[in-house]
Coordinates of C-alpha atoms in Angstrom, one line a residue:
Chain A
M1 CA 133.2 -43.9 66.5
E2 CA 132.1 -40.4 65.7
K3 CA 133.6 -37.5 67.6
I4 CA 131.7 -34.7 65.8
E5 CA 128.6 -34.5 63.9
L6 CA 127.0 -31.8 61.8
I7 CA 123.6 -32.2 61.1
N8 CA 122.0 -29.8 58.2
I9 CA 124.3 -26.9 59.4
S10 CA 123.2 -23.5 58.0
K11 CA 124.3 -20.2 59.2
S12 CA 123.5 -16.8 57.7
F13 CA 125.3 -13.4 58.3
V14 CA 123.0 -11.5 60.8
Q15 CA 123.0 -13.7 64.2
N16 CA 119.4 -13.8 65.7
G17 CA 119.0 -10.2 65.4
N18 CA 116.8 -8.0 62.6
N19 CA 114.2 -10.3 61.4
C20 CA 115.6 -9.2 57.8
K21 CA 114.3 -12.3 55.2
N22 CA 117.5 -12.2 53.2
E23 CA 120.3 -12.6 55.2
P24 CA 123.0 -13.6 53.2
L25 CA 123.8 -17.5 53.6
I26 CA 127.4 -18.2 54.6
L27 CA 127.0 -22.3 55.2
N28 CA 124.1 -24.1 53.3
D29 CA 122.9 -27.3 54.8
I30 CA 126.0 -29.0 55.8
S31 CA 126.3 -32.5 57.3
L32 CA 129.2 -34.2 58.3
K33 CA 130.5 -37.0 60.6
I34 CA 133.9 -36.6 61.8
N35 CA 135.6 -40.2 63.2
S36 CA 137.7 -40.2 66.4
G37 CA 141.5 -39.9 66.0
S38 CA 141.1 -39.0 62.4
F39 CA 143.0 -36.0 61.0
V40 CA 140.4 -34.1 58.7
S41 CA 141.2 -31.1 56.6
I42 CA 138.5 -28.5 55.2
L43 CA 139.5 -26.9 51.8
G44 CA 137.6 -24.1 50.4
P45 CA 138.2 -20.8 48.2
S46 CA 138.9 -17.8 50.5
G47 CA 135.9 -16.3 52.3
C48 CA 133.7 -19.5 51.6
G49 CA 133.0 -19.7 55.2
K50 CA 135.5 -22.1 56.4
S51 CA 136.4 -20.6 59.6
T52 CA 132.5 -20.2 60.4
L53 CA 132.4 -23.5 60.3
L54 CA 135.2 -23.9 62.5
N55 CA 133.9 -21.5 65.0
I56 CA 130.5 -23.3 65.1
I57 CA 132.5 -26.8 66.3
A58 CA 134.5 -24.8 68.5
G59 CA 131.0 -23.4 70.0
F60 CA 132.1 -19.8 69.7
I61 CA 128.8 -19.2 67.6
S62 CA 125.8 -21.1 67.1
P63 CA 124.3 -22.4 63.6
S64 CA 121.2 -20.3 62.6
K65 CA 119.7 -23.7 61.6
G66 CA 120.9 -27.4 62.3
E67 CA 122.4 -29.3 65.1
I68 CA 126.1 -30.0 66.0
K69 CA 127.2 -32.7 68.5
F70 CA 130.3 -33.6 70.0
N71 CA 130.8 -36.8 71.5
G72 CA 126.7 -37.2 70.9
F73 CA 126.1 -34.2 73.2
P74 CA 124.7 -30.9 71.5
V75 CA 127.4 -28.1 71.4
T76 CA 126.2 -25.2 73.2
A77 CA 129.3 -23.1 74.0
P78 CA 133.5 -23.7 74.0
N79 CA 134.9 -26.3 76.1
P80 CA 138.4 -27.5 76.9
N81 CA 137.9 -31.0 75.2
R82 CA 137.9 -28.9 71.8
V83 CA 140.9 -26.5 71.6
V84 CA 141.2 -23.7 68.7
I85 CA 144.9 -22.9 67.4
F86 CA 144.1 -19.7 65.4
Q87 CA 146.0 -18.4 62.5
D88 CA 147.2 -15.3 64.5
Y89 CA 148.2 -17.5 67.5
G90 CA 145.8 -16.2 69.9
L91 CA 148.8 -16.0 72.7
F92 CA 148.4 -13.9 75.6
D93 CA 151.1 -11.1 75.3
W94 CA 151.2 -10.5 78.8
K95 CA 152.5 -13.9 79.8
T96 CA 155.6 -15.9 78.9
V97 CA 155.6 -19.0 77.1
Q98 CA 155.3 -20.9 80.6
G99 CA 152.4 -18.9 81.7
N100 CA 150.3 -19.2 78.4
I101 CA 150.7 -23.2 78.6
E102 CA 149.8 -22.9 82.3
F103 CA 146.9 -21.1 81.7
G104 CA 144.5 -23.9 80.4
L105 CA 146.2 -26.0 83.6
I106 CA 145.1 -23.6 86.0
A107 CA 141.7 -23.9 84.7
K108 CA 141.6 -27.6 85.5
N109 CA 142.6 -26.5 89.1
I110 CA 146.0 -28.7 89.0
P111 CA 148.5 -28.1 91.4
K112 CA 151.4 -26.1 91.1
T113 CA 154.0 -28.7 90.9
E114 CA 152.2 -31.0 88.5
R115 CA 151.6 -28.0 86.6
K116 CA 155.4 -27.2 85.9
E117 CA 156.1 -30.9 84.9
I118 CA 153.3 -30.6 82.6
T119 CA 154.4 -27.5 80.6
Q120 CA 157.9 -28.6 80.7
Y121 CA 156.7 -32.0 78.9
Y122 CA 155.0 -29.7 76.3
I123 CA 157.6 -27.4 75.9
D124 CA 160.2 -29.9 75.0
L125 CA 157.7 -31.8 72.7
V126 CA 157.4 -28.7 70.4
H127 CA 161.0 -27.7 70.5
L128 CA 160.7 -24.7 72.7
K129 CA 163.1 -25.3 75.7
G130 CA 165.2 -22.3 77.0
S131 CA 162.1 -20.1 75.6
E132 CA 159.9 -20.6 78.6
N133 CA 160.4 -17.2 80.1
K134 CA 160.0 -15.4 76.9
Y135 CA 157.1 -13.1 76.1
P136 CA 155.4 -13.7 72.9
H137 CA 156.5 -10.1 71.6
E138 CA 160.1 -11.9 71.4
L139 CA 159.2 -15.1 69.6
S140 CA 159.6 -15.5 65.7
G141 CA 155.9 -16.7 64.0
G142 CA 156.9 -20.3 64.1
M143 CA 157.8 -20.1 67.6
K144 CA 154.9 -18.5 68.4
Q145 CA 152.5 -21.0 66.7
R146 CA 154.6 -23.9 68.8
A147 CA 153.9 -22.2 71.9
A148 CA 150.1 -22.1 71.3
I149 CA 150.2 -25.6 70.0
A150 CA 151.7 -26.6 73.4
R151 CA 149.1 -24.5 75.4
A152 CA 146.7 -26.4 73.4
L153 CA 147.9 -29.9 73.6
A154 CA 148.7 -29.4 77.5
I155 CA 145.1 -29.7 78.8
E156 CA 144.9 -32.9 76.5
P157 CA 142.0 -32.2 74.7
E158 CA 140.1 -34.7 72.4
C159 CA 139.9 -32.7 69.6
L160 CA 142.3 -29.8 67.8
L161 CA 140.4 -27.3 65.7
M162 CA 143.1 -25.6 63.4
D163 CA 142.1 -22.3 61.7
E164 CA 144.8 -21.8 59.1
P165 CA 147.2 -22.8 61.7
F166 CA 150.2 -22.2 59.3
G167 CA 148.6 -19.4 57.3
A168 CA 151.0 -16.4 58.6
L169 CA 154.1 -18.5 58.7
D170 CA 156.8 -18.7 55.6
S171 CA 156.6 -21.7 53.5
Q172 CA 160.0 -23.2 55.2
T173 CA 158.5 -22.6 58.8
R174 CA 155.3 -24.1 57.6
N175 CA 156.6 -27.3 56.0
I176 CA 158.9 -28.1 59.3
L177 CA 155.6 -27.6 61.6
Q178 CA 153.4 -29.5 59.1
D179 CA 156.1 -32.6 60.1
E180 CA 156.1 -31.5 63.9
I181 CA 152.2 -31.7 64.0
L182 CA 152.3 -35.3 62.7
D183 CA 155.0 -36.4 64.7
I184 CA 152.8 -34.7 67.9
W185 CA 149.5 -36.2 66.5
K186 CA 151.2 -40.1 66.5
K187 CA 152.0 -39.4 69.7
T188 CA 148.7 -37.8 71.0
K189 CA 146.2 -39.3 68.9
N190 CA 143.6 -36.3 69.0
T191 CA 141.0 -35.7 66.5
I192 CA 142.1 -32.8 64.5
V193 CA 140.0 -30.8 62.2
S194 CA 142.1 -28.4 60.1
I195 CA 141.0 -25.2 58.1
T196 CA 143.2 -24.5 55.4
H197 CA 143.0 -22.8 51.6
N198 CA 146.6 -24.9 50.9
V199 CA 145.7 -28.0 48.9
D200 CA 149.2 -29.4 49.4
E201 CA 149.3 -28.7 53.1
A202 CA 145.6 -30.6 53.3
V203 CA 146.9 -33.8 51.3
Y204 CA 150.1 -34.0 53.4
L205 CA 148.6 -33.8 56.6
S206 CA 145.0 -35.5 56.0
D207 CA 143.0 -38.7 56.5
R208 CA 140.5 -37.2 54.8
I209 CA 139.7 -33.6 52.9
I210 CA 136.4 -32.1 52.5
V211 CA 136.1 -29.0 49.9
L212 CA 133.5 -26.3 50.4
S213 CA 131.9 -24.4 47.6
N214 CA 132.0 -20.5 47.3
S215 CA 129.8 -18.9 49.5
P216 CA 127.2 -20.0 50.6
A217 CA 129.2 -23.1 51.3
K218 CA 128.3 -26.7 50.8
I219 CA 130.3 -29.7 50.6
L220 CA 131.8 -30.1 46.9
I221 CA 133.9 -33.1 47.6
D222 CA 134.3 -35.5 50.6
T223 CA 137.5 -37.7 50.0
N224 CA 139.7 -40.0 51.9
V225 CA 143.4 -39.6 51.3
N226 CA 144.7 -43.2 51.0
L227 CA 148.4 -42.4 51.4
P228 CA 150.7 -44.4 53.9
R229 CA 151.5 -43.0 57.1
P230 CA 153.9 -41.9 58.6
R231 CA 154.4 -39.4 55.6
F232 CA 157.6 -37.7 54.9
P233 CA 158.3 -34.7 52.7
E234 CA 159.4 -36.8 49.4
I235 CA 155.7 -38.2 49.2
R236 CA 154.7 -34.9 47.6
L237 CA 156.7 -36.2 44.5
Q238 CA 154.7 -39.8 44.6
K239 CA 152.0 -40.6 41.6
D240 CA 149.4 -41.0 44.3
F241 CA 149.9 -37.6 45.9
I242 CA 149.9 -35.7 42.7
E243 CA 146.8 -37.5 41.4
I244 CA 144.7 -36.6 44.5
Y245 CA 146.3 -33.0 44.6
N246 CA 145.3 -32.4 40.7
Y247 CA 141.9 -33.5 41.7
L248 CA 141.3 -31.1 44.6
W249 CA 143.1 -28.3 42.9
Q250 CA 140.9 -28.9 39.9
S251 CA 137.7 -28.7 41.5
L252 CA 138.8 -25.7 43.9
R253 CA 140.2 -23.8 40.9
N254 CA 136.8 -24.2 39.3
E255 CA 135.2 -22.7 42.4
V256 CA 137.7 -20.0 42.8
M257 CA 137.5 -18.7 39.1
S258 CA 133.7 -19.1 39.1
N259 CA 133.3 -16.6 41.8
K260 CA 135.3 -13.9 39.6
Chain B
M20 CA 176.7 0.5 79.1
K21 CA 177.8 4.1 80.1
L22 CA 175.3 6.5 80.9
K23 CA 175.6 9.6 78.7
F24 CA 174.1 12.8 79.8
N25 CA 173.1 15.6 77.3
Y26 CA 174.1 18.6 79.0
R27 CA 172.2 20.7 76.4
K28 CA 169.1 19.4 78.1
L29 CA 170.2 21.9 81.1
L30 CA 170.9 25.0 79.1
S31 CA 167.5 26.6 79.2
I32 CA 166.9 26.0 82.9
V33 CA 170.5 27.2 83.7
A34 CA 169.9 30.1 81.5
I35 CA 166.7 31.5 83.2
I36 CA 168.0 30.9 86.6
A37 CA 171.1 33.1 85.6
I38 CA 169.0 35.9 84.1
W39 CA 166.7 35.5 87.3
E40 CA 169.7 36.0 89.6
L41 CA 171.2 38.5 87.5
L42 CA 167.7 40.7 87.6
C43 CA 167.8 40.5 91.2
D44 CA 171.3 41.5 91.9
I45 CA 171.1 44.6 89.8
G46 CA 168.5 45.6 91.5
Y47 CA 165.8 45.8 88.6
V48 CA 162.8 43.8 90.3
N49 CA 161.5 44.1 93.9
I50 CA 163.0 41.2 95.8
R51 CA 160.4 41.2 98.3
I52 CA 157.9 39.8 95.3
L53 CA 160.8 38.1 93.5
P54 CA 163.7 36.9 95.7
S55 CA 166.7 35.9 93.9
P56 CA 167.2 31.8 93.2
Y57 CA 169.9 31.9 95.6
V58 CA 167.6 33.2 98.7
V59 CA 165.0 30.2 97.5
L60 CA 167.5 27.9 97.7
I61 CA 168.9 29.0 101.2
T62 CA 165.2 29.1 102.0
L63 CA 164.4 25.9 100.7
Y64 CA 167.5 24.3 102.7
H65 CA 166.4 25.8 106.0
L66 CA 162.7 24.6 105.4
I67 CA 163.8 21.2 104.9
I68 CA 166.3 21.1 107.7
S69 CA 163.6 22.4 110.2
G70 CA 161.3 19.7 108.9
S71 CA 158.3 22.3 108.5
I72 CA 158.3 21.5 104.7
L73 CA 158.3 17.7 105.0
F74 CA 155.9 17.6 107.3
D75 CA 153.4 19.9 104.5
M76 CA 154.8 17.6 101.9
L77 CA 154.1 14.3 103.9
T78 CA 150.6 15.6 104.5
S79 CA 149.8 16.5 101.0
L80 CA 151.3 13.0 99.6
W81 CA 148.9 11.3 102.3
R82 CA 145.9 13.1 100.4
V83 CA 146.9 12.1 97.0
I84 CA 147.3 8.5 97.9
V85 CA 143.8 8.3 99.3
G86 CA 142.3 10.1 97.0
F87 CA 144.0 8.6 94.0
L88 CA 143.6 4.9 95.2
I89 CA 140.0 5.9 95.5
A90 CA 139.9 7.1 91.9
V91 CA 141.9 3.8 90.8
F92 CA 139.3 1.6 92.4
L93 CA 136.2 3.4 91.2
G94 CA 137.8 4.0 87.9
I95 CA 138.7 0.6 86.8
V96 CA 135.6 -1.1 88.4
T97 CA 133.1 1.4 86.5
G98 CA 135.3 1.4 83.2
Y99 CA 135.2 -2.2 83.4
F100 CA 131.3 -2.5 84.1
T101 CA 130.5 0.3 81.2
A102 CA 132.5 -1.4 78.7
T103 CA 131.4 -5.2 79.3
N104 CA 127.8 -4.4 80.3
K105 CA 125.2 -2.4 78.2
K106 CA 123.0 -1.6 81.2
A107 CA 125.6 -0.4 83.4
S108 CA 126.8 2.0 80.3
D109 CA 123.5 3.3 79.8
F110 CA 122.7 3.8 83.5
L111 CA 126.4 5.6 84.0
T112 CA 127.9 7.3 81.2
P113 CA 125.3 9.9 80.8
L114 CA 126.1 10.8 84.8
I115 CA 129.7 10.8 84.0
E116 CA 129.4 12.6 80.8
I117 CA 127.7 15.2 82.5
L118 CA 130.4 15.5 85.3
R119 CA 133.1 15.3 83.3
P120 CA 133.5 19.1 81.9
I121 CA 133.2 20.5 85.2
P122 CA 136.7 21.5 86.3
P123 CA 137.7 19.6 89.6
V124 CA 138.3 23.1 91.0
A125 CA 134.7 24.0 90.4
F126 CA 133.9 21.6 93.2
I127 CA 136.1 23.3 95.9
P128 CA 133.3 25.6 97.1
L129 CA 130.8 22.6 97.5
S130 CA 133.5 20.2 98.9
I131 CA 134.2 22.6 101.8
L132 CA 130.4 23.3 102.4
W133 CA 130.3 19.4 102.3
F134 CA 133.3 18.0 104.3
G135 CA 134.6 21.3 106.3
I136 CA 138.0 22.1 106.4
G137 CA 140.8 19.5 106.4
N138 CA 141.7 16.0 104.5
A139 CA 138.2 15.4 103.4
P140 CA 137.6 17.9 100.9
A141 CA 141.0 17.1 99.6
Y142 CA 140.1 13.4 99.1
F143 CA 137.1 14.1 97.3
L144 CA 138.7 16.5 94.9
V145 CA 141.6 14.2 94.2
A146 CA 139.3 11.4 93.5
F147 CA 136.9 13.2 91.4
G148 CA 139.7 14.7 89.2
S149 CA 141.8 11.4 88.7
F150 CA 138.7 9.4 88.1
F151 CA 137.9 10.5 84.6
P152 CA 141.2 9.7 83.0
I153 CA 141.5 6.3 84.9
F154 CA 137.7 5.5 83.8
T155 CA 138.3 6.5 80.3
N156 CA 141.3 4.7 79.6
T157 CA 140.2 1.6 81.2
F158 CA 136.8 1.6 79.1
Y159 CA 138.7 1.9 76.0
G160 CA 141.4 -0.6 77.2
I161 CA 138.6 -3.2 77.6
K162 CA 136.4 -2.3 74.5
S163 CA 139.9 -2.9 72.5
V164 CA 140.6 -6.1 74.1
N165 CA 141.1 -8.7 71.0
K166 CA 138.4 -11.4 70.4
I167 CA 140.8 -13.8 69.6
H168 CA 142.0 -13.6 73.3
I169 CA 138.8 -14.3 74.7
D170 CA 137.9 -17.1 72.5
A171 CA 141.2 -18.5 73.6
A172 CA 140.5 -18.4 77.2
L173 CA 137.3 -19.7 76.7
C174 CA 138.2 -23.1 74.7
L175 CA 140.8 -23.5 77.4
G176 CA 138.6 -23.8 79.7
A177 CA 138.9 -20.3 81.7
S178 CA 136.8 -20.0 85.0
R179 CA 134.8 -16.3 84.6
K180 CA 137.5 -15.3 87.5
Q181 CA 140.5 -16.4 84.9
L182 CA 138.9 -14.5 82.2
V183 CA 138.5 -11.1 84.1
F184 CA 141.8 -11.1 86.0
D185 CA 143.9 -13.1 83.8
V186 CA 142.6 -12.1 80.2
I187 CA 140.6 -8.8 79.9
I188 CA 142.2 -6.9 83.0
P189 CA 146.1 -7.3 81.8
A190 CA 144.7 -7.1 78.1
A191 CA 143.5 -3.7 78.9
M192 CA 146.6 -2.8 81.4
P193 CA 148.4 -0.9 78.6
F194 CA 145.6 1.5 78.4
I195 CA 145.0 1.5 82.1
T196 CA 148.4 2.4 83.0
V197 CA 148.1 5.6 80.4
G198 CA 145.4 6.5 82.6
L199 CA 147.2 5.9 85.6
K200 CA 149.7 8.1 84.4
T201 CA 147.6 11.2 83.6
G202 CA 145.2 10.5 86.7
I203 CA 148.4 10.8 89.0
G204 CA 149.1 14.3 87.4
V205 CA 145.9 15.4 87.6
A206 CA 145.4 14.0 91.2
W207 CA 148.7 16.2 92.3
F208 CA 147.2 19.0 90.5
C209 CA 143.6 18.9 92.5
V210 CA 145.4 18.3 96.0
I211 CA 147.8 21.8 95.7
A212 CA 144.3 23.6 94.6
A213 CA 142.0 21.9 97.2
E214 CA 144.9 22.9 100.0
L215 CA 145.2 26.6 98.7
V216 CA 141.8 27.4 100.2
G217 CA 140.3 24.0 101.5
A218 CA 143.0 23.1 104.4
Q219 CA 145.1 23.8 107.2
S220 CA 148.1 22.1 106.3
G221 CA 149.8 20.8 103.5
L222 CA 151.9 22.3 100.7
G223 CA 149.4 24.3 98.9
Y224 CA 148.1 25.8 102.3
M225 CA 151.7 26.3 103.0
I226 CA 152.2 28.6 99.9
Q227 CA 149.1 30.3 100.5
L228 CA 150.0 31.2 104.0
N229 CA 153.4 32.4 102.8
R230 CA 151.7 34.8 100.4
L231 CA 149.3 36.6 103.3
T232 CA 152.5 36.8 105.5
L233 CA 154.6 38.2 102.4
Q234 CA 157.5 35.7 102.4
S235 CA 157.8 35.1 98.9
E236 CA 160.9 33.2 99.4
N237 CA 158.9 30.6 101.2
V238 CA 156.1 30.6 98.6
I239 CA 158.6 29.9 95.5
A240 CA 160.5 27.3 98.0
G241 CA 157.2 25.9 98.1
M242 CA 156.6 25.7 94.6
V243 CA 159.9 24.1 93.5
M244 CA 159.0 21.3 96.0
I245 CA 155.8 20.9 94.4
G246 CA 157.2 20.8 91.2
L247 CA 159.7 18.1 92.2
I248 CA 157.3 16.2 94.0
G249 CA 155.0 16.2 90.7
F250 CA 158.0 15.2 88.8
L251 CA 159.1 12.4 90.9
M252 CA 155.3 11.0 90.9
S253 CA 155.4 10.9 87.2
R254 CA 158.7 9.2 86.9
M255 CA 157.5 6.5 89.4
M256 CA 154.2 6.0 87.5
V257 CA 156.6 5.4 84.5
F258 CA 158.5 2.8 86.8
I259 CA 155.1 1.3 87.8
Q260 CA 153.8 1.0 84.2
K261 CA 157.0 -1.3 83.2
K262 CA 156.3 -3.5 86.3
L263 CA 152.5 -3.6 85.3
V264 CA 153.1 -4.2 81.5
P265 CA 156.4 -6.3 81.2
W266 CA 155.6 -7.4 78.0
S267 CA 155.6 -4.1 76.1
N268 CA 159.1 -3.3 77.2
K269 CA 160.3 -4.1 73.9
T270 CA 164.0 -4.5 73.8
S271 CA 166.4 -3.7 71.1

């Protein structure tokens, strides 16, 4: 079943303003169907418009042309059934970990005692036990992203939209969080769309990978990753992994180089 | 942890008081216009014991509190709307900008004409003076709210109320508290200035009255009280700031 459907999406830089004819195109006629419960990564060179695409799916901005549907209904605004995980976490600095996670639950009018239970469950799930009452500035980057993931999951969204979620983390923390997000996804079964420029991460996590071209971005490659699950770090040494990695890296490399 | 006090910080104050006392003792100055620190201290003691200065103090404090709260309300509300709404900004900003350069004390003659003598002109001046720092800081605080926080709140399903009171206002709070701190200083300044001419009670009135009766020891005692309370109010604002912005108390 399709969760997200993009139909001929184009986006130019100036949003419904100044009737300038030569607005630079960022996204060029992108059509895509994303199945419910799948883990899809969108790969592309830096500055190609990957994040713009995610912002359109989230409902933060609207496309200049084309249509976007979620569960068959047009997307017009952000909605808690699609929660975004930001590269810079987007945690509320003025709230503790607990307060951050409760934010979305308060929006859903969930009573206080139930809220505490749910919050505790997700704090445990992301291994943040003991940090409930800490403010974001007291947490490491990895812990911040864990808190942001817990905050997103707590409202049980159908879809997680991740914008370079591990981009600001060191490579060790990054690897650990990759495994954790796979573990969590196995339990929650959300649809996940992840934006990344990291080929290894895309192959390791995804069912399917979309490669975008340089700006104006169009779809270059749309391929399934037929590696077995559950995945574990050693899979990176297997022939199938390396093959698909090389295939994607070659085409991405060409894009990056041709931009120079 | 042991609190260590740096005695060097007291040095300049002790020195100036000593020189002052010395000048009075050797008869170098006219003690009718500049009584010695010792006399001032004794006078202050008697004024406190008799309760008269406490009454003036409470009167001034009350005026500051009323005027300041009006300014807090108006400053934050107009700051919020001018920062978030283009029409409100176009409507209000020019008015605020032409009023801002007029020093609050320049409103004293008019405010006495409008409100007579008493509490009302003081409320008005305090509110007018402390409005600007609160307004300006709220405005910039709200303008500088990180878009990622708005986006995060929206995709978590935030209601309008949550967005304003749980995201935008707290995000701007570090700026707003700076405005409150500056504002309370201006407020104290304004109330004393207003009482010098527009009131028949309060610390400002008290020092003015004692000038007329040539009791300069009372004038200086009143000034000491004014300084002390101003100092305590700014310390209190630091405390309030820590309560309102607990997340920026970076430990370590």
